[in-house]
Amino acid sequence: MSNKYENPYNGLKRIFHEPNRLAIMSALCSSANGLTFRELKEDCDLTDGNLSRHLKALEEAEVVVVNKKFVGVKPQTTISLTDKGRDSFIEYLQALEEVLKKAADAVSSGEEKVTLPFPGIKPANA
Amino acid sequence: MSNKYENPYNGLKRIFHEPNRLAIMSALCSSANGLTFRELKEDCDLTDGNLSRHLKALEEAEVVVVNKKFVGVKPQTTISLTDKGRDSFIEYLQALEEVLKKAADAVSSGEEKVTLPFPGIKPANA
């Protein structure tokens, strides 16, 4: 069946689509050496329980790694993206851009045209 | 608490964030006179049950209206956006654009810079 809306929406990986996970992934993307549990929790305004739950799902999907170590006598948890995580998050963002473009076109169709020159998100390590 | 990631992600109205609902809202936006149940189902590649379930949620949120009438002897269901629905979907798209921009910036931070000149989505009836 021909389908105008099928492709872009199906490209939205559900693992990243939840708003808090989007926040977590974005925060991790901007930090090459990962973030501590505490930093991530504060950046994303999440409770310990909520962040743990999301990290568990992201870890199972192999998009983040969680490392526990001791700094002196204090335990510290550091979370970083895997290469797979970074690549698939970039793919997700590209799909999201496609969806947004399509929706913006739909909103402006039949009315005053809105020009949205989306240049595409390129993988940072291309 | 200061929070770098709080605002844009909280702006993502959950009623629209589900990918199939995004597809439904986009399809309805591009049709000034609404769409029949059958058209919407085919456009969005959904089953009857799935589409009904999403429409129920969207109708309860007062963002779509569902009209049933007879065309000759055949019942026909037509779905259209409410003004509130259109306005709040546009707000959602603006929040989504903000989130995408933030994530794209995060992806490119520390690596090769990616320029993303998002011009903003203007309400079509502004």
PDB file of C-alpha atoms in Angstrom:
ATOM      1  CA  MET A   1       0.000   0.000   0.000  1.00  0.00           C
ATOM      2  CA  SER A   2       1.353   3.410  -0.852  1.00  0.00           C
ATOM      3  CA  ASN A   3       1.622   5.465   2.248  1.00  0.00           C
ATOM      4  CA  LYS A   4       2.519   9.127   2.529  1.00  0.00           C
ATOM      5  CA  TYR A   5       3.238   9.083   6.245  1.00  0.00           C
ATOM      6  CA  GLU A   6       4.772   5.702   6.864  1.00  0.00           C
ATOM      7  CA  ASN A   7       8.500   6.139   6.504  1.00  0.00           C
ATOM      8  CA  PRO A   8       9.541   9.076   8.656  1.00  0.00           C
ATOM      9  CA  TYR A   9       7.424   8.191  11.684  1.00  0.00           C
ATOM     10  CA  ASN A  10       8.602   4.608  11.710  1.00  0.00           C
ATOM     11  CA  GLY A  11      12.159   5.913  11.794  1.00  0.00           C
ATOM     12  CA  LEU A  12      11.626   7.346  15.274  1.00  0.00           C
ATOM     13  CA  LYS A  13      13.387   4.852  17.485  1.00  0.00           C
ATOM     14  CA  ARG A  14      11.189   4.478  20.518  1.00  0.00           C
ATOM     15  CA  ILE A  15      14.148   3.993  22.823  1.00  0.00           C
ATOM     16  CA  PHE A  16      15.115   7.671  22.352  1.00  0.00           C
ATOM     17  CA  HIS A  17      11.696   9.208  21.791  1.00  0.00           C
ATOM     18  CA  GLU A  18      10.658   9.559  25.434  1.00  0.00           C
ATOM     19  CA  PRO A  19      11.378  13.235  26.357  1.00  0.00           C
ATOM     20  CA  ASN A  20      13.518  12.420  29.409  1.00  0.00           C
ATOM     21  CA  ARG A  21      15.622  10.001  27.385  1.00  0.00           C
ATOM     22  CA  LEU A  22      16.068  12.662  24.733  1.00  0.00           C
ATOM     23  CA  ALA A  23      17.365  14.949  27.488  1.00  0.00           C
ATOM     24  CA  ILE A  24      19.700  12.236  28.817  1.00  0.00           C
ATOM     25  CA  MET A  25      21.111  11.431  25.369  1.00  0.00           C
ATOM     26  CA  SER A  26      21.618  15.112  24.535  1.00  0.00           C
ATOM     27  CA  ALA A  27      23.400  15.739  27.811  1.00  0.00           C
ATOM     28  CA  LEU A  28      25.695  12.753  27.222  1.00  0.00           C
ATOM     29  CA  CYS A  29      26.383  13.814  23.620  1.00  0.00           C
ATOM     30  CA  SER A  30      27.797  17.103  24.769  1.00  0.00           C
ATOM     31  CA  SER A  31      30.304  15.492  27.126  1.00  0.00           C
ATOM     32  CA  ALA A  32      33.092  13.467  25.521  1.00  0.00           C
ATOM     33  CA  ASN A  33      34.150  11.822  28.807  1.00  0.00           C
ATOM     34  CA  GLY A  34      30.700  10.993  30.116  1.00  0.00           C
ATOM     35  CA  LEU A  35      28.892  12.435  33.094  1.00  0.00           C
ATOM     36  CA  THR A  36      28.514  11.316  36.676  1.00  0.00           C
ATOM     37  CA  PHE A  37      25.123  10.101  37.857  1.00  0.00           C
ATOM     38  CA  ARG A  38      24.771  13.274  39.866  1.00  0.00           C
ATOM     39  CA  GLU A  39      25.630  15.599  36.964  1.00  0.00           C
ATOM     40  CA  LEU A  40      23.203  13.819  34.670  1.00  0.00           C
ATOM     41  CA  LYS A  41      20.482  13.876  37.286  1.00  0.00           C
ATOM     42  CA  GLU A  42      20.884  17.631  37.755  1.00  0.00           C
ATOM     43  CA  ASP A  43      21.227  18.404  34.059  1.00  0.00           C
ATOM     44  CA  CYS A  44      18.031  16.540  33.263  1.00  0.00           C
ATOM     45  CA  ASP A  45      16.109  17.429  36.418  1.00  0.00           C
ATOM     46  CA  LEU A  46      15.298  13.809  37.233  1.00  0.00           C
ATOM     47  CA  THR A  47      14.940  11.911  40.488  1.00  0.00           C
ATOM     48  CA  ASP A  48      17.407   9.109  41.304  1.00  0.00           C
ATOM     49  CA  GLY A  49      14.714   6.524  40.614  1.00  0.00           C
ATOM     50  CA  ASN A  50      13.666   7.988  37.303  1.00  0.00           C
ATOM     51  CA  LEU A  51      17.217   8.378  36.040  1.00  0.00           C
ATOM     52  CA  SER A  52      18.090   4.811  37.118  1.00  0.00           C
ATOM     53  CA  ARG A  53      15.081   3.433  35.301  1.00  0.00           C
ATOM     54  CA  HIS A  54      15.923   5.253  32.044  1.00  0.00           C
ATOM     55  CA  LEU A  55      19.614   4.310  32.286  1.00  0.00           C
ATOM     56  CA  LYS A  56      18.686   0.667  32.721  1.00  0.00           C
ATOM     57  CA  ALA A  57      16.655   0.761  29.486  1.00  0.00           C
ATOM     58  CA  LEU A  58      19.409   2.633  27.624  1.00  0.00           C
ATOM     59  CA  GLU A  59      22.068   0.249  28.962  1.00  0.00           C
ATOM     60  CA  GLU A  60      20.051  -2.800  27.869  1.00  0.00           C
ATOM     61  CA  ALA A  61      19.817  -1.253  24.397  1.00  0.00           C
ATOM     62  CA  GLU A  62      23.640  -0.911  24.512  1.00  0.00           C
ATOM     63  CA  VAL A  63      23.541   2.814  23.812  1.00  0.00           C
ATOM     64  CA  VAL A  64      25.123   3.855  27.110  1.00  0.00           C
ATOM     65  CA  VAL A  65      27.629   2.258  29.483  1.00  0.00           C
ATOM     66  CA  VAL A  66      27.500   2.709  33.226  1.00  0.00           C
ATOM     67  CA  ASN A  67      30.821   2.474  35.087  1.00  0.00           C
ATOM     68  CA  LYS A  68      31.139   2.293  38.845  1.00  0.00           C
ATOM     69  CA  LYS A  69      34.452   3.067  40.485  1.00  0.00           C
ATOM     70  CA  PHE A  70      35.842   4.449  43.722  1.00  0.00           C
ATOM     71  CA  VAL A  71      37.205   7.979  43.907  1.00  0.00           C
ATOM     72  CA  GLY A  72      39.105   7.747  47.162  1.00  0.00           C
ATOM     73  CA  VAL A  73      36.587   6.116  49.466  1.00  0.00           C
ATOM     74  CA  LYS A  74      33.535   7.366  47.620  1.00  0.00           C
ATOM     75  CA  PRO A  75      31.787   5.320  44.955  1.00  0.00           C
ATOM     76  CA  GLN A  76      31.191   7.205  41.704  1.00  0.00           C
ATOM     77  CA  THR A  77      28.998   6.197  38.793  1.00  0.00           C
ATOM     78  CA  THR A  78      29.919   7.533  35.359  1.00  0.00           C
ATOM     79  CA  ILE A  79      27.691   7.212  32.334  1.00  0.00           C
ATOM     80  CA  SER A  80      28.901   7.521  28.762  1.00  0.00           C
ATOM     81  CA  LEU A  81      27.592   6.898  25.277  1.00  0.00           C
ATOM     82  CA  THR A  82      28.707   3.878  23.308  1.00  0.00           C
ATOM     83  CA  ASP A  83      29.718   4.376  19.655  1.00  0.00           C
ATOM     84  CA  LYS A  84      26.547   2.535  18.710  1.00  0.00           C
ATOM     85  CA  GLY A  85      24.576   4.847  20.979  1.00  0.00           C
ATOM     86  CA  ARG A  86      25.974   7.959  19.418  1.00  0.00           C
ATOM     87  CA  ASP A  87      25.440   6.722  15.874  1.00  0.00           C
ATOM     88  CA  SER A  88      21.907   5.565  16.477  1.00  0.00           C
ATOM     89  CA  PHE A  89      21.003   8.766  18.333  1.00  0.00           C
ATOM     90  CA  ILE A  90      22.212  10.755  15.315  1.00  0.00           C
ATOM     91  CA  GLU A  91      20.025   8.550  13.091  1.00  0.00           C
ATOM     92  CA  TYR A  92      17.125   9.221  15.433  1.00  0.00           C
ATOM     93  CA  LEU A  93      17.728  12.980  15.194  1.00  0.00           C
ATOM     94  CA  GLN A  94      17.779  12.761  11.410  1.00  0.00           C
ATOM     95  CA  ALA A  95      14.437  10.909  11.484  1.00  0.00           C
ATOM     96  CA  LEU A  96      13.074  13.503  13.884  1.00  0.00           C
ATOM     97  CA  GLU A  97      14.170  16.282  11.569  1.00  0.00           C
ATOM     98  CA  GLU A  98      12.379  14.539   8.684  1.00  0.00           C
ATOM     99  CA  VAL A  99       9.197  14.215  10.746  1.00  0.00           C
ATOM    100  CA  LEU A 100       9.356  17.840  11.833  1.00  0.00           C
ATOM    101  CA  LYS A 101       9.869  18.996   8.258  1.00  0.00           C
ATOM    102  CA  LYS A 102       6.909  16.910   7.081  1.00  0.00           C
ATOM    103  CA  ALA A 103       4.675  18.222   9.842  1.00  0.00           C
ATOM    104  CA  ALA A 104       5.744  21.818   9.225  1.00  0.00           C
ATOM    105  CA  ASP A 105       4.957  21.355   5.534  1.00  0.00           C
ATOM    106  CA  ALA A 106       1.539  19.937   6.456  1.00  0.00           C
ATOM    107  CA  VAL A 107       0.816  22.857   8.777  1.00  0.00           C
ATOM    108  CA  SER A 108       1.648  25.365   6.065  1.00  0.00           C
ATOM    109  CA  SER A 109      -0.041  23.500   3.194  1.00  0.00           C
ATOM    110  CA  GLY A 110      -3.080  25.277   1.846  1.00  0.00           C
ATOM    111  CA  GLU A 111      -2.209  28.374   3.836  1.00  0.00           C
ATOM    112  CA  GLU A 112       0.608  30.855   3.698  1.00  0.00           C
ATOM    113  CA  LYS A 113       3.731  28.876   2.850  1.00  0.00           C
ATOM    114  CA  VAL A 114       6.426  28.602   5.479  1.00  0.00           C
ATOM    115  CA  THR A 115       9.943  28.010   4.177  1.00  0.00           C
ATOM    116  CA  LEU A 116      11.957  25.677   6.334  1.00  0.00           C
ATOM    117  CA  PRO A 117      15.384  25.116   4.849  1.00  0.00           C
ATOM    118  CA  PHE A 118      16.510  22.197   6.993  1.00  0.00           C
ATOM    119  CA  PRO A 119      20.049  21.421   5.963  1.00  0.00           C
ATOM    120  CA  GLY A 120      20.149  17.970   7.554  1.00  0.00           C
ATOM    121  CA  ILE A 121      22.124  16.878  10.573  1.00  0.00           C
ATOM    122  CA  LYS A 122      25.428  15.394   9.595  1.00  0.00           C
ATOM    123  CA  PRO A 123      27.142  12.819  11.782  1.00  0.00           C
ATOM    124  CA  ALA A 124      29.739  14.795  13.724  1.00  0.00           C
ATOM    125  CA  ASN A 125      32.454  12.251  12.937  1.00  0.00           C
ATOM    126  CA  ALA A 126      31.687  11.955   9.215  1.00  0.00           C
TER     127      ALA A 126
ATOM    128  CA  MET B   1      17.877  24.610  40.585  1.00  0.00           C
ATOM    129  CA  SER B   2      19.428  25.872  37.335  1.00  0.00           C
ATOM    130  CA  ASN B   3      18.847  23.348  34.642  1.00  0.00           C
ATOM    131  CA  LYS B   4      20.259  23.365  31.150  1.00  0.00           C
ATOM    132  CA  TYR B   5      17.873  20.780  29.762  1.00  0.00           C
ATOM    133  CA  GLU B   6      14.632  21.433  31.554  1.00  0.00           C
ATOM    134  CA  ASN B   7      12.666  23.822  29.390  1.00  0.00           C
ATOM    135  CA  PRO B   8      12.595  22.432  25.870  1.00  0.00           C
ATOM    136  CA  TYR B   9      11.900  18.830  26.833  1.00  0.00           C
ATOM    137  CA  ASN B  10       9.069  19.765  29.150  1.00  0.00           C
ATOM    138  CA  GLY B  11       7.499  21.629  26.237  1.00  0.00           C
ATOM    139  CA  LEU B  12       6.887  18.382  24.384  1.00  0.00           C
ATOM    140  CA  LYS B  13       3.194  17.810  24.893  1.00  0.00           C
ATOM    141  CA  ARG B  14       2.864  14.099  25.460  1.00  0.00           C
ATOM    142  CA  ILE B  15      -0.494  13.960  23.722  1.00  0.00           C
ATOM    143  CA  PHE B  16       1.253  14.593  20.366  1.00  0.00           C
ATOM    144  CA  HIS B  17       4.614  12.967  21.040  1.00  0.00           C
ATOM    145  CA  GLU B  18       3.611   9.387  20.262  1.00  0.00           C
ATOM    146  CA  PRO B  19       4.806   8.748  16.649  1.00  0.00           C
ATOM    147  CA  ASN B  20       1.426   7.545  15.361  1.00  0.00           C
ATOM    148  CA  ARG B  21      -0.304  10.599  16.811  1.00  0.00           C
ATOM    149  CA  LEU B  22       2.288  12.802  15.157  1.00  0.00           C
ATOM    150  CA  ALA B  23       1.384  11.111  11.864  1.00  0.00           C
ATOM    151  CA  ILE B  24      -2.358  11.587  12.501  1.00  0.00           C
ATOM    152  CA  MET B  25      -1.979  15.262  13.389  1.00  0.00           C
ATOM    153  CA  SER B  26       0.247  15.928  10.367  1.00  0.00           C
ATOM    154  CA  ALA B  27      -2.206  14.227   8.028  1.00  0.00           C
ATOM    155  CA  LEU B  28      -5.092  16.265   9.455  1.00  0.00           C
ATOM    156  CA  CYS B  29      -3.114  19.510   9.242  1.00  0.00           C
ATOM    157  CA  SER B  30      -2.687  19.112   5.517  1.00  0.00           C
ATOM    158  CA  SER B  31      -6.422  18.751   4.896  1.00  0.00           C
ATOM    159  CA  ALA B  32      -8.578  21.831   5.556  1.00  0.00           C
ATOM    160  CA  ASN B  33     -11.862  19.872   5.447  1.00  0.00           C
ATOM    161  CA  GLY B  34     -10.783  16.922   7.534  1.00  0.00           C
ATOM    162  CA  LEU B  35     -10.284  13.326   6.457  1.00  0.00           C
ATOM    163  CA  THR B  36     -12.495  10.264   6.568  1.00  0.00           C
ATOM    164  CA  PHE B  37     -11.613   7.475   8.966  1.00  0.00           C
ATOM    165  CA  ARG B  38     -10.601   5.361   5.986  1.00  0.00           C
ATOM    166  CA  GLU B  39      -8.335   8.037   4.483  1.00  0.00           C
ATOM    167  CA  LEU B  40      -6.651   8.671   7.806  1.00  0.00           C
ATOM    168  CA  LYS B  41      -6.181   4.969   8.431  1.00  0.00           C
ATOM    169  CA  GLU B  42      -4.515   4.527   5.037  1.00  0.00           C
ATOM    170  CA  ASP B  43      -2.434   7.683   5.268  1.00  0.00           C
ATOM    171  CA  CYS B  44      -1.068   6.658   8.640  1.00  0.00           C
ATOM    172  CA  ASP B  45      -0.918   2.911   8.020  1.00  0.00           C
ATOM    173  CA  LEU B  46      -2.882   2.068  11.145  1.00  0.00           C
ATOM    174  CA  THR B  47      -5.402  -0.644  11.976  1.00  0.00           C
ATOM    175  CA  ASP B  48      -9.007   0.340  12.761  1.00  0.00           C
ATOM    176  CA  GLY B  49      -8.437  -0.429  16.432  1.00  0.00           C
ATOM    177  CA  ASN B  50      -5.230   1.548  16.679  1.00  0.00           C
ATOM    178  CA  LEU B  51      -6.633   4.587  14.908  1.00  0.00           C
ATOM    179  CA  SER B  52      -9.789   4.498  17.071  1.00  0.00           C
ATOM    180  CA  ARG B  53      -7.728   4.371  20.232  1.00  0.00           C
ATOM    181  CA  HIS B  54      -5.590   7.351  19.213  1.00  0.00           C
ATOM    182  CA  LEU B  55      -8.618   9.358  18.043  1.00  0.00           C
ATOM    183  CA  LYS B  56     -10.337   8.762  21.351  1.00  0.00           C
ATOM    184  CA  ALA B  57      -7.349  10.234  23.207  1.00  0.00           C
ATOM    185  CA  LEU B  58      -7.094  13.175  20.794  1.00  0.00           C
ATOM    186  CA  GLU B  59     -10.850  13.816  21.001  1.00  0.00           C
ATOM    187  CA  GLU B  60     -10.743  13.788  24.808  1.00  0.00           C
ATOM    188  CA  ALA B  61      -7.958  16.365  24.643  1.00  0.00           C
ATOM    189  CA  GLU B  62     -10.261  18.424  22.372  1.00  0.00           C
ATOM    190  CA  VAL B  63      -7.701  18.623  19.597  1.00  0.00           C
ATOM    191  CA  VAL B  64      -9.795  16.763  17.021  1.00  0.00           C
ATOM    192  CA  VAL B  65     -13.520  16.375  16.390  1.00  0.00           C
ATOM    193  CA  VAL B  66     -15.069  13.205  15.037  1.00  0.00           C
ATOM    194  CA  ASN B  67     -18.282  13.602  13.009  1.00  0.00           C
ATOM    195  CA  LYS B  68     -20.498  10.726  11.964  1.00  0.00           C
ATOM    196  CA  LYS B  69     -23.022  11.208   9.183  1.00  0.00           C
ATOM    197  CA  PHE B  70     -24.712   9.253   6.423  1.00  0.00           C
ATOM    198  CA  VAL B  71     -23.627   9.615   2.825  1.00  0.00           C
ATOM    199  CA  GLY B  72     -26.627   8.047   1.107  1.00  0.00           C
ATOM    200  CA  VAL B  73     -27.133   4.864   3.093  1.00  0.00           C
ATOM    201  CA  LYS B  74     -23.508   4.519   4.178  1.00  0.00           C
ATOM    202  CA  PRO B  75     -22.228   5.869   7.481  1.00  0.00           C
ATOM    203  CA  GLN B  76     -19.141   8.021   7.145  1.00  0.00           C
ATOM    204  CA  THR B  77     -16.829   9.234   9.879  1.00  0.00           C
ATOM    205  CA  THR B  78     -14.915  12.452   9.283  1.00  0.00           C
ATOM    206  CA  ILE B  79     -12.140  13.683  11.536  1.00  0.00           C
ATOM    207  CA  SER B  80     -10.942  17.270  11.644  1.00  0.00           C
ATOM    208  CA  LEU B  81      -8.695  19.430  13.780  1.00  0.00           C
ATOM    209  CA  THR B  82     -10.146  21.914  16.224  1.00  0.00           C
ATOM    210  CA  ASP B  83      -8.647  25.425  16.325  1.00  0.00           C
ATOM    211  CA  LYS B  84      -7.192  24.535  19.710  1.00  0.00           C
ATOM    212  CA  GLY B  85      -5.760  21.361  18.191  1.00  0.00           C
ATOM    213  CA  ARG B  86      -4.085  23.212  15.375  1.00  0.00           C
ATOM    214  CA  ASP B  87      -2.652  25.875  17.659  1.00  0.00           C
ATOM    215  CA  SER B  88      -1.348  23.451  20.239  1.00  0.00           C
ATOM    216  CA  PHE B  89       0.122  21.163  17.574  1.00  0.00           C
ATOM    217  CA  ILE B  90       2.023  24.152  16.172  1.00  0.00           C
ATOM    218  CA  GLU B  91       3.292  24.896  19.690  1.00  0.00           C
ATOM    219  CA  TYR B  92       4.352  21.268  19.992  1.00  0.00           C
ATOM    220  CA  LEU B  93       6.241  21.499  16.687  1.00  0.00           C
ATOM    221  CA  GLN B  94       8.019  24.617  17.889  1.00  0.00           C
ATOM    222  CA  ALA B  95       9.047  22.797  21.092  1.00  0.00           C
ATOM    223  CA  LEU B  96      10.185  19.840  19.001  1.00  0.00           C
ATOM    224  CA  GLU B  97      12.267  22.128  16.824  1.00  0.00           C
ATOM    225  CA  GLU B  98      13.874  23.593  19.956  1.00  0.00           C
ATOM    226  CA  VAL B  99      14.689  20.115  21.275  1.00  0.00           C
ATOM    227  CA  LEU B 100      16.097  19.028  17.941  1.00  0.00           C
ATOM    228  CA  LYS B 101      18.257  22.127  17.724  1.00  0.00           C
ATOM    229  CA  LYS B 102      19.568  21.558  21.254  1.00  0.00           C
ATOM    230  CA  ALA B 103      20.331  17.919  20.553  1.00  0.00           C
ATOM    231  CA  ALA B 104      22.023  18.748  17.253  1.00  0.00           C
ATOM    232  CA  ASP B 105      24.158  21.330  19.051  1.00  0.00           C
ATOM    233  CA  ALA B 106      25.058  18.733  21.685  1.00  0.00           C
ATOM    234  CA  VAL B 107      25.994  16.195  19.028  1.00  0.00           C
ATOM    235  CA  SER B 108      28.286  18.649  17.297  1.00  0.00           C
ATOM    236  CA  SER B 109      29.795  20.166  20.453  1.00  0.00           C
ATOM    237  CA  GLY B 110      33.439  19.300  20.944  1.00  0.00           C
ATOM    238  CA  GLU B 111      33.621  17.874  17.451  1.00  0.00           C
ATOM    239  CA  GLU B 112      33.344  19.353  13.993  1.00  0.00           C
ATOM    240  CA  LYS B 113      30.677  22.045  14.199  1.00  0.00           C
ATOM    241  CA  VAL B 114      27.437  21.489  12.356  1.00  0.00           C
ATOM    242  CA  THR B 115      25.540  24.625  11.421  1.00  0.00           C
ATOM    243  CA  LEU B 116      21.794  24.270  11.721  1.00  0.00           C
ATOM    244  CA  PRO B 117      20.067  27.516  10.885  1.00  0.00           C
ATOM    245  CA  PHE B 118      16.566  26.663  12.090  1.00  0.00           C
ATOM    246  CA  PRO B 119      14.381  29.577  11.162  1.00  0.00           C
ATOM    247  CA  GLY B 120      11.532  28.628  13.494  1.00  0.00           C
ATOM    248  CA  ILE B 121       8.108  27.401  12.520  1.00  0.00           C
ATOM    249  CA  LYS B 122       5.629  30.219  12.278  1.00  0.00           C
ATOM    250  CA  PRO B 123       1.943  29.602  12.817  1.00  0.00           C
ATOM    251  CA  ALA B 124       0.484  29.337   9.317  1.00  0.00           C
ATOM    252  CA  ASN B 125      -2.311  31.759  10.172  1.00  0.00           C
ATOM    253  CA  ALA B 126      -0.083  34.350  11.850  1.00  0.00           C
TER     254      ALA B 126
END
